[in-house]
Each structure stands twice: as structure tokens, then as C-alpha cells.
CSV table of C-alpha atoms in Angstrom, one decimal:
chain,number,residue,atom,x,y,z
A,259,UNK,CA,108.5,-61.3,94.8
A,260,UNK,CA,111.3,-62.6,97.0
A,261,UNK,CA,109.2,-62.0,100.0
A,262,UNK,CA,106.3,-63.4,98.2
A,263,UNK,CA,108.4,-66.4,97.5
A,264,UNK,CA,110.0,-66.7,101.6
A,265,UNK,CA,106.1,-66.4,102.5
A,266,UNK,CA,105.1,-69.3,100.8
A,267,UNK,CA,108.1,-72.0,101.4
A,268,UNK,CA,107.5,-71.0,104.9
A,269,UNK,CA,104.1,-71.3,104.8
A,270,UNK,CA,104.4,-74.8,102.9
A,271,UNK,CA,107.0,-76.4,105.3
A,272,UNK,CA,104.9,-75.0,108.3
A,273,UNK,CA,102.1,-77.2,106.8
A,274,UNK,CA,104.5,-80.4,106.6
A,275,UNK,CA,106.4,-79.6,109.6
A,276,UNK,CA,103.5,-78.8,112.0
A,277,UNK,CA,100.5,-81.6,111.0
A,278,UNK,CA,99.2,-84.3,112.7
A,279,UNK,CA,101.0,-87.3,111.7
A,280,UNK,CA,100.2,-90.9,112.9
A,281,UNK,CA,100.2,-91.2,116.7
A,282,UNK,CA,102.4,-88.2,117.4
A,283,UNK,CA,100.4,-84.9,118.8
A,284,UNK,CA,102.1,-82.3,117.1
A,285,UNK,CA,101.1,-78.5,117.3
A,286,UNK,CA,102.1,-75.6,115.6
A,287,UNK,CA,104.5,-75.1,118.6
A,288,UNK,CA,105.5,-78.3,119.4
A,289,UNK,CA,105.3,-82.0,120.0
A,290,UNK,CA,103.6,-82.3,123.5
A,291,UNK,CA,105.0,-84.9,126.1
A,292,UNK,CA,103.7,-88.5,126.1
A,293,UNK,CA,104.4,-90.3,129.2
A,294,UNK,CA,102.8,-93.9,129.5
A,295,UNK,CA,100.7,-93.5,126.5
A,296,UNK,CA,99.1,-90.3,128.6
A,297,UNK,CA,99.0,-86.7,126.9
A,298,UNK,CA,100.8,-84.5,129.2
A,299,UNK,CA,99.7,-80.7,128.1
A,300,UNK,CA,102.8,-78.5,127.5
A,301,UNK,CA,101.3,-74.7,127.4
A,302,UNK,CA,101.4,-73.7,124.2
A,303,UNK,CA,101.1,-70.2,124.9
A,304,UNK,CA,104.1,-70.7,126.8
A,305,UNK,CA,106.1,-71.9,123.8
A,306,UNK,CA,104.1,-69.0,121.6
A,307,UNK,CA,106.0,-66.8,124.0
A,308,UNK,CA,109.5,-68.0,123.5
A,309,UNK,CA,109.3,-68.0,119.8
A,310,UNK,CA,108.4,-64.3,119.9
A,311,UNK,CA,111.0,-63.4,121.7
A,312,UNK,CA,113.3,-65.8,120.0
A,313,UNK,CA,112.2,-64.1,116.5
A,314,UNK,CA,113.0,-60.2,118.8
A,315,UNK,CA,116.3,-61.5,119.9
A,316,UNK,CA,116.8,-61.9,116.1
A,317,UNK,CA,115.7,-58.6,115.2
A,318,UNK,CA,117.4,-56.9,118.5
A,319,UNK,CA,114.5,-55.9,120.0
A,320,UNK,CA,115.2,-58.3,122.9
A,321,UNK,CA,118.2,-59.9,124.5
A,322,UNK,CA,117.2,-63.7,124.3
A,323,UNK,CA,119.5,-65.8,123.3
A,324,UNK,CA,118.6,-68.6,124.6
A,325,UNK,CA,115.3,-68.8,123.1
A,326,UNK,CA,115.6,-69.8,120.5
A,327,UNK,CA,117.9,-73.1,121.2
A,328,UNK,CA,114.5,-74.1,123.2
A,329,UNK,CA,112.3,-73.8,120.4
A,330,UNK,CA,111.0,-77.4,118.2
A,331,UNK,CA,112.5,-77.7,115.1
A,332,UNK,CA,109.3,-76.6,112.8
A,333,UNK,CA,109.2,-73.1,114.8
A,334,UNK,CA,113.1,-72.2,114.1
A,335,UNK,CA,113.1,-73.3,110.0
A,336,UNK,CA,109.9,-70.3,110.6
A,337,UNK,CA,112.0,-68.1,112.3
A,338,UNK,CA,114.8,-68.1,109.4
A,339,UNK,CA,112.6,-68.3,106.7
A,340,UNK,CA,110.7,-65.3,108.0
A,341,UNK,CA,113.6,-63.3,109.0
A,342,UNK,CA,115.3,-61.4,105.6
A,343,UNK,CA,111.7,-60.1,105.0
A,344,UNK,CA,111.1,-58.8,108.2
A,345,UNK,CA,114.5,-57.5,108.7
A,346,UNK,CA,114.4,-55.6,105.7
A,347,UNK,CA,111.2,-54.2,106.7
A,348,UNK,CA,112.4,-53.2,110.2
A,349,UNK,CA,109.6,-54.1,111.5
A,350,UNK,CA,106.9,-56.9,112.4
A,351,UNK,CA,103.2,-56.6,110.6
A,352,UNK,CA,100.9,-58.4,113.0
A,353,UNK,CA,97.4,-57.9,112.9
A,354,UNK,CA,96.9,-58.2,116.5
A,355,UNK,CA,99.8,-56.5,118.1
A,356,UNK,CA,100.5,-59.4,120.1
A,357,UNK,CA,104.3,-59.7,118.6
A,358,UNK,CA,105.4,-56.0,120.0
A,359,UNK,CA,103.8,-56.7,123.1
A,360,UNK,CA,105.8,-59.9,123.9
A,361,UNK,CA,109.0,-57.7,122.9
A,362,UNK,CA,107.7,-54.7,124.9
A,363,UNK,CA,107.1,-56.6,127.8
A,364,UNK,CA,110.1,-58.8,127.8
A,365,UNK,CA,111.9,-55.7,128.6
A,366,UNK,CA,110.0,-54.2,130.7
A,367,UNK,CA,110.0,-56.9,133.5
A,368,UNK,CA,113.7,-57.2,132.9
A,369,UNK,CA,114.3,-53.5,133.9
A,370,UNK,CA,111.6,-54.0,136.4
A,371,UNK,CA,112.9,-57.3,138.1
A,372,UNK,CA,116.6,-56.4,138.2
A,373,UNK,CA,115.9,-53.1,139.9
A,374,UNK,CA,113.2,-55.0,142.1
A,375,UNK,CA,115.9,-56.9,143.2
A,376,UNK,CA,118.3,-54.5,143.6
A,377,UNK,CA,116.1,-51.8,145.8
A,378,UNK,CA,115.0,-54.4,147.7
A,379,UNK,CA,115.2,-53.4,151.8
A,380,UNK,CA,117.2,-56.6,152.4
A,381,UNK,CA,118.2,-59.8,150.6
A,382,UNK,CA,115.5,-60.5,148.3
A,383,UNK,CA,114.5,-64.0,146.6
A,384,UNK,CA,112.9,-64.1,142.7
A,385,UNK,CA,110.3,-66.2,141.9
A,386,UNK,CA,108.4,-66.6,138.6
A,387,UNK,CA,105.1,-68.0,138.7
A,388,UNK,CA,103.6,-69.8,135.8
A,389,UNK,CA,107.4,-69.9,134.1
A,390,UNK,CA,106.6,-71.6,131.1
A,391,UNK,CA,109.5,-71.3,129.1
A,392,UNK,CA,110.5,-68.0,130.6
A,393,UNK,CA,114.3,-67.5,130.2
A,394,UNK,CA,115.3,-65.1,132.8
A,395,UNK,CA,116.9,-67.5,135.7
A,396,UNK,CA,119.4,-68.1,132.8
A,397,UNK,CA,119.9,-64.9,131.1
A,398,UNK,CA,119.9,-62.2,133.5
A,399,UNK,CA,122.3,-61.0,136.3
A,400,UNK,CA,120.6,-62.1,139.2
A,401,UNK,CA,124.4,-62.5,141.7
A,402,UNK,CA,123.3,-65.1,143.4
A,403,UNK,CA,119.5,-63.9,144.5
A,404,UNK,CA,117.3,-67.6,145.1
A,405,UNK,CA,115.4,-68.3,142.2
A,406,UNK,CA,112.1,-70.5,142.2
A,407,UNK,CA,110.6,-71.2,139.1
A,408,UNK,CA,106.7,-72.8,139.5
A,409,UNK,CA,104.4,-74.3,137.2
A,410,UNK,CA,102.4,-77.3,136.3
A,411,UNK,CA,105.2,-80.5,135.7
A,412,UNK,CA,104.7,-81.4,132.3
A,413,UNK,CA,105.4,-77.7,131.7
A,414,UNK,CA,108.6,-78.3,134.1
A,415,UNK,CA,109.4,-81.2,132.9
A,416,UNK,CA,110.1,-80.5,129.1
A,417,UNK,CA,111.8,-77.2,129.7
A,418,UNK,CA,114.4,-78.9,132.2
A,419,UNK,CA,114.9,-81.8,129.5
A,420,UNK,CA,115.5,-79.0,127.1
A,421,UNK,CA,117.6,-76.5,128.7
A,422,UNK,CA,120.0,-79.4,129.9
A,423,UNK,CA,120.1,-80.7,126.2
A,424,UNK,CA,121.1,-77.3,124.5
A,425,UNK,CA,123.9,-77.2,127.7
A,426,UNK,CA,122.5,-74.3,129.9
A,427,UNK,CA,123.2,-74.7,133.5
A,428,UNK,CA,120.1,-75.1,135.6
A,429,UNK,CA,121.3,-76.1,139.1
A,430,UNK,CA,120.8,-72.6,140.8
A,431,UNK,CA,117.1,-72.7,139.8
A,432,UNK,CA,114.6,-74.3,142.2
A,433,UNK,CA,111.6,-76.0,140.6
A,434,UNK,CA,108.3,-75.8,142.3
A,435,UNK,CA,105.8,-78.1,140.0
A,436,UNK,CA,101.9,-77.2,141.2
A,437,UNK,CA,98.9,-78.2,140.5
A,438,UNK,CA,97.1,-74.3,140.3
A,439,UNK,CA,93.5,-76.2,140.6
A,440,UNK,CA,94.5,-77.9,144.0
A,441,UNK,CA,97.2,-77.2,145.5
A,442,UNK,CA,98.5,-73.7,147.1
A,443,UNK,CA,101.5,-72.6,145.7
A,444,UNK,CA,103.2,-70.5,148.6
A,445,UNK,CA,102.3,-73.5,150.9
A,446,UNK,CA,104.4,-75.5,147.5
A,447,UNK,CA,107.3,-72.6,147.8
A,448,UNK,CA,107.3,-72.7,151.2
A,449,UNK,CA,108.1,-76.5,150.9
A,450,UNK,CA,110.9,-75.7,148.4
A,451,UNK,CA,112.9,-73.6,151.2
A,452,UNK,CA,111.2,-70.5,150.1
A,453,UNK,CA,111.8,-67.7,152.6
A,454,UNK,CA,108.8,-66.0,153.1
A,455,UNK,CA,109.9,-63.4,155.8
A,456,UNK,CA,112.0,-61.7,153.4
A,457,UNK,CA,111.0,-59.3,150.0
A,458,UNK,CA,110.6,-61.2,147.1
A,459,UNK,CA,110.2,-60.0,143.5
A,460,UNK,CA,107.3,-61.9,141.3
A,461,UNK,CA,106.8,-62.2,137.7
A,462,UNK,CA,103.1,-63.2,136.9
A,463,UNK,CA,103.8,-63.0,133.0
A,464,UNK,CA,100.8,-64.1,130.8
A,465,UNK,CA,98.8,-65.7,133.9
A,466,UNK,CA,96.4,-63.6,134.9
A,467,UNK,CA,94.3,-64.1,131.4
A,468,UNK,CA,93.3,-67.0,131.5
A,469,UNK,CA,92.6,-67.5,135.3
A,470,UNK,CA,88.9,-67.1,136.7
A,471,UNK,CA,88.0,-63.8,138.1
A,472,UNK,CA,87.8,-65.6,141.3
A,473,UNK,CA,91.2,-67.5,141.1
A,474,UNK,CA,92.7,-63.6,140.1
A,475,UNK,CA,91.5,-62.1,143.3
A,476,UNK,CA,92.4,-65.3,145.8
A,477,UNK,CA,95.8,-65.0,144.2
A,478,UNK,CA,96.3,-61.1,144.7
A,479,UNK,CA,95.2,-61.5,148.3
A,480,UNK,CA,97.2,-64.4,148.8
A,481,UNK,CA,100.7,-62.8,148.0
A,482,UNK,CA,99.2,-59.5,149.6
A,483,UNK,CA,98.5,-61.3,153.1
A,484,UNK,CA,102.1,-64.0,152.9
A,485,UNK,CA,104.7,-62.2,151.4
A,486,UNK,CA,107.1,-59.8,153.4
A,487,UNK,CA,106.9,-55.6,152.9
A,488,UNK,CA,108.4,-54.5,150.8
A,489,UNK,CA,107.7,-57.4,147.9
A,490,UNK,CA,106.8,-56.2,144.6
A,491,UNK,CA,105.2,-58.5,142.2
A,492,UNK,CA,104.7,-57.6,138.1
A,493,UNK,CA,101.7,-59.1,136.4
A,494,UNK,CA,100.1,-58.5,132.6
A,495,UNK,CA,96.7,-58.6,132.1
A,496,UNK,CA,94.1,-57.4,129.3
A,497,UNK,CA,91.2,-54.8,129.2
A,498,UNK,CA,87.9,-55.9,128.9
A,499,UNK,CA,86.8,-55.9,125.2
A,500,UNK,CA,84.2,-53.6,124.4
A,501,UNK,CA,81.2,-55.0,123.4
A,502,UNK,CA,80.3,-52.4,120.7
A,503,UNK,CA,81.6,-53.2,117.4
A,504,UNK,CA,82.2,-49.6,116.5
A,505,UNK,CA,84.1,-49.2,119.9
A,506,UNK,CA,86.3,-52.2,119.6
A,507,UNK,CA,87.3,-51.7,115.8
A,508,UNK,CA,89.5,-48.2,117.5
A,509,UNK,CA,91.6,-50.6,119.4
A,510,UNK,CA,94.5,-52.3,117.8
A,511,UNK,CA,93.8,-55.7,117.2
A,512,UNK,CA,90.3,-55.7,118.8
A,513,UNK,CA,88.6,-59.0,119.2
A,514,UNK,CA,91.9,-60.8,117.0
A,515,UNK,CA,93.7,-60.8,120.3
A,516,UNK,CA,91.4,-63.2,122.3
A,517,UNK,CA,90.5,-65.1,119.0
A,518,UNK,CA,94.8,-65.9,118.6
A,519,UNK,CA,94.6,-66.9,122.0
A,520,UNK,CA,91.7,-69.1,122.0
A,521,UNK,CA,93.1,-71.3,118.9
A,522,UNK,CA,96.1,-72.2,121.1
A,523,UNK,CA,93.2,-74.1,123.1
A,524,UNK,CA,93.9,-71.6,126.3
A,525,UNK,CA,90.7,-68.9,126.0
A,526,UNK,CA,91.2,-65.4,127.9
A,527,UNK,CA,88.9,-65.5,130.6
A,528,UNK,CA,89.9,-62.8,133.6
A,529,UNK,CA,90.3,-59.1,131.9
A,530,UNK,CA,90.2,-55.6,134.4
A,531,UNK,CA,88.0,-52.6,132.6
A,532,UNK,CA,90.2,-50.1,131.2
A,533,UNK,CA,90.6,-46.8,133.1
A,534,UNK,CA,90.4,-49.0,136.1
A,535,UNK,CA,93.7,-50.7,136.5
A,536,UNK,CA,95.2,-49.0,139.6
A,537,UNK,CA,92.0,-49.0,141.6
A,538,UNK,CA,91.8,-52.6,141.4
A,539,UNK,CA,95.1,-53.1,142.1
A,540,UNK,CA,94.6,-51.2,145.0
A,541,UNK,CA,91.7,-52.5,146.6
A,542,UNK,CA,93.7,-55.3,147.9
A,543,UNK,CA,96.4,-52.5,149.6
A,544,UNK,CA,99.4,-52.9,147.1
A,545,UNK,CA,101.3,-49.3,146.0
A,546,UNK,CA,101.0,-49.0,142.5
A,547,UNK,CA,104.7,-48.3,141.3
A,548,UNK,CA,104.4,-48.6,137.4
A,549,UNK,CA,101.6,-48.9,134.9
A,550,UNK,CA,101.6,-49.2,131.5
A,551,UNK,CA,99.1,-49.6,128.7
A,552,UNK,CA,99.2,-50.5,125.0
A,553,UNK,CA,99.5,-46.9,123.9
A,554,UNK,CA,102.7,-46.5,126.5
A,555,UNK,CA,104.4,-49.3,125.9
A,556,UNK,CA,103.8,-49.1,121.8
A,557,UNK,CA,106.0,-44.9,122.9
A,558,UNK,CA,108.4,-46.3,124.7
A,559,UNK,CA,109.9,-49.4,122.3
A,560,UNK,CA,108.5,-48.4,119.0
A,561,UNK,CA,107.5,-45.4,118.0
A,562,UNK,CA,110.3,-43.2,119.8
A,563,UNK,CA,112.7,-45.2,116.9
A,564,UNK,CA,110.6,-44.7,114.0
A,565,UNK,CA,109.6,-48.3,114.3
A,566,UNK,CA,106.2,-48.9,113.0
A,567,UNK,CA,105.2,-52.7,114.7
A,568,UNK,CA,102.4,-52.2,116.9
A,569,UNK,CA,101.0,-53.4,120.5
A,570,UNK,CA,97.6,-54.9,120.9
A,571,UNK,CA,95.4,-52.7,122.3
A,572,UNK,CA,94.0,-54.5,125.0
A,573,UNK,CA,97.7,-55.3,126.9
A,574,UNK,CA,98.7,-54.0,129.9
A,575,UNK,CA,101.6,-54.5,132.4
A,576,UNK,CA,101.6,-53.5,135.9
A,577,UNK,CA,104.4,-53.5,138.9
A,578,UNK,CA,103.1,-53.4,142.6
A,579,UNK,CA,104.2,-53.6,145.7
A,580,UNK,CA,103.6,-54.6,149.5
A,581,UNK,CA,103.8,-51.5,151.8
């Protein structure tokens, strides 16, 4: 009954906290910028991101503390409200797995950037493209490596605003704004004192989906072609969904997964077939060094501590790198 009772004053102040009201353009996740009466899109997947690995930090599945200072007000009242249940539970029942992916893959490009970095054949830059609210410039032990953060500026924009509120330090971080429909963004890098000579470790978190098939492969070719031996970039991406519904109700999460993500207004429109991952990575010459799938990843952080929250199906995380 106590849980019942959490569940439904969070759910009620959810309602009151997250609705349109008047002129404002509030969202589940937010209040978007307004700049001369002009909507400036902030990603709300982005911000769906940091509150799941605000809510992990929470638990101690991930170390994220600053994500949760960055979140809007509604999202945090969530977070405590939501918390005793959960942690009693020891562990997070979500239909479509997408809450143990966010932890699971939070930690694996962590491991995977700091050693990137740090078995990199000479001095090494970081850059994380499409950023969002991605924490790492702040959190992690980077000594010093160049870090250039790029995405569109309204994006930019609000996290800067935010970060400097809540007091974290963001003068070693170089912002690249971009437009990703016009404008290239090594040729944007490039202009931001970007070294592109020497090895560089990229994070292409929670991109890749919702990118044309066409904008995927330019991209992939791009870094493939520009950036020095030796680079290693890390991407997520989904599998195709089957189109049987017999086949797709074996996954975890199924069809729920691209649903979730289409009511945030950003539909999942670039996914790789499952069982061929590596060969299209591949094809544009990169050495695969790590791939994992749901299954792996759901091993690795859950099940190996008796921890029954599961990972969407249909993830997948990938580290490559330039010969």
C-alpha cells in the first residue's frame, strides 16, 4: 500500500508539474528555451537520458552525480518520490528495458573512453558528438586530454546556462554548436582548434537512431576517412525490429522501445539487422574491438548480482577503431 500510495502522489504531481500551462511549453522533461518569442527545441531524449542516470546514480548503479542537479524541477520531485519503492525492490521494472540500458551503457563508454584515452599511440583529444546533456567532460578523469563537446545550440545553450548555475566548472570544455542538416561537423571541430592529425576517442551516444540510413553511413565514412589511426569511436544503435509479431514478442521490450521513443517527438529511424553488427561496421575498414548486445550487457550489470532489471532487447553498443 505504501508503494501504491508513492505511485500515485507521484503520478498526480507529474500531471500538475509537467502540463501545458498558458504560454509556457512545458514537457514531461522540461521547459524548452524561448528566445524572441521563437521555440528553440531542447532534445528531449537528451534530458530522458540524464534522468536515468540521475535516478542509477541514486540507486548506485552509476556514478553521476551531477545529473541530477541538471534535471527541471518536475523530473527530481519524480526521482524522490519514486526512489524508497524502487530501492526496496533493488531493482527498476520497466517494460521496455530502456532504464538498464541507459545504466549499462553509461558504464560501458566510461570504461571504454578512459582506456581509449589512455592506450592511445600518442596524445589523444575526446570529443562527444551529439552531447546532449552528457556528463562526462565533468565527471570523469580525463588529466587534461582536449575535450569538444558538439551539438545543435539550443541544446548547448541550456546545458551551459545550467551547469554554470548548479557551479560546475566548464572552461576546459570546447563547445562546437552544428547544424547536423547543413553544416559538416569535423570542418565545425576543425574550426574549434580540433587537432585532427592526432587519435581521438568519440562517443556517438543515442545518435545513430534517429539519423537516416544515409546520414549513418556519410558519418561512419566521414570519421573513417578524417580522423588519425589509431582513433576509436563508440556508438549505440538498435536492431531492426522483426516484423512478425510472434518473433518480436521473444525480445524484451519489442515494439515498446521505438513507441517510448517516438512520444518524445524524436522517432527511431536508422537500425542495423541483428547478427550483422560487425560486418557493417566493417565494411567501412574500422577493427571491431568490443561488441555488445542486450543479452551481454543485461550479464554483465545485472544478472551476475542477482539483479533482476532488464535491457531492451533491441540495444546494442559498439567500440571501433581506425587501423
Amino acid at each position: 500500500t505504501s508503494s501504491l500510495a508513492i505511485g500515485l502522489l507521484s503520478l498526480c504531481l507529474g500531471i500538475f508539474l509537467t502540463s501545458d500551462i498558458s504560454n509556457f511549453n512545458i514537457t514531461p522533461y522540461g521547459i524548452n528555451r524561448i528566445n524572441d518569442g521563437v521555440l528553440q527545441q531542447v532534445s528531449q531524449t537528451a534530458l530522458m537520458v540524464a534522468h536515468c542516470r540521475s535516478f542509477g546514480n541514486m540507486l548506485g548503479y552509476v556514478n553521476d552525480p551531477i545529473a541530477y542537479k541538471i534535471l527541471p524541477p518536475a523530473v527530481k520531485i519524480h526521482e524522490i518520490l519514486s526512489f524508497p519503492r524502487h530501492w526496496l525492490q533493488g531493482y527498476v521494472y520497466d517494460p521496455t528495458g530502456t532504464f538498464g540500458w541507459l545504466v549499462a551503457r553509461t558504464n560501458i563508454i566510461d570504461s571504454f573512453v578512459l582506456k581509449g584515452l589512455e592506450e592511445a599511440p600518442s596524445s589523444p583529444s575526446y570529443v562527444i558528438l551529439g552531447a546532449g546533456f552528457d556528463t562526462r567532460a565533468y565527471r570523469l578523469p580525463l588529466d587534461g586530454v582536449p575535450v569538444f563537446e558538439v551539438d545543435t545550440a539550443p541544446t548547448q545553450e541550456t546545458k551551459k546556462e545550467v551547469l554554470k548555475a548548479v557551479g560546475e566548472d566548464i572552461s576546459a570544455v570546447t563547445y562546437v554548436p552544428v547544424d547536423f542538416n547543413t553544416e559538416d561537423f569535423l570542418e565545425r571541430l576543425e574550426a574549434h582548434n580540433f587537432d585532427v592529425k592526432s587519435p581521438v576517442v568519440i562517443t556517438w551516444e543515442g545518435v545513430m537512431p534517429y539519423l537516416t540510413h544515409e546520414a549513418v553511413n556519410a558519418t561512419l565514412g566521414k570519421i573513417f576517412k578524417t580522423c588519425a589511426s589509431g582513433s576509436i569511436l563508440i556508438a549505440t544503435f538498435v536492431n531492426t525490429a522483426p516484423e512478425s509479431e510472434e518473433e518480436i514478442a521473444k525480445i524484451y521490450g519489442g515494439r515498446r522501445i521505438l513507441d517510448k521513443i517516438a512520444s518524445l517527438g524524436e522517432p527511431s529511424t536508422f537500425a542495423i539487422t541483428k547478427g550483422r553488427e560487425e560486418e557493417y561496421m566493417k565494411s567501412f575498414g574500422y577493427e571491431v574491438l568490443s561488441h555488445l548486445d542486450a543479452d551481454s550487457m543485461e550479464q554483465k550489470y545485472f544478472r551476475n548480482f542477482n539483479n533482476p532489471t532488464r535491457v531492451g532487447g533491441l540495444f546494442n553498443i559498439v567500440a571501433i577503431r581506425i587501423p
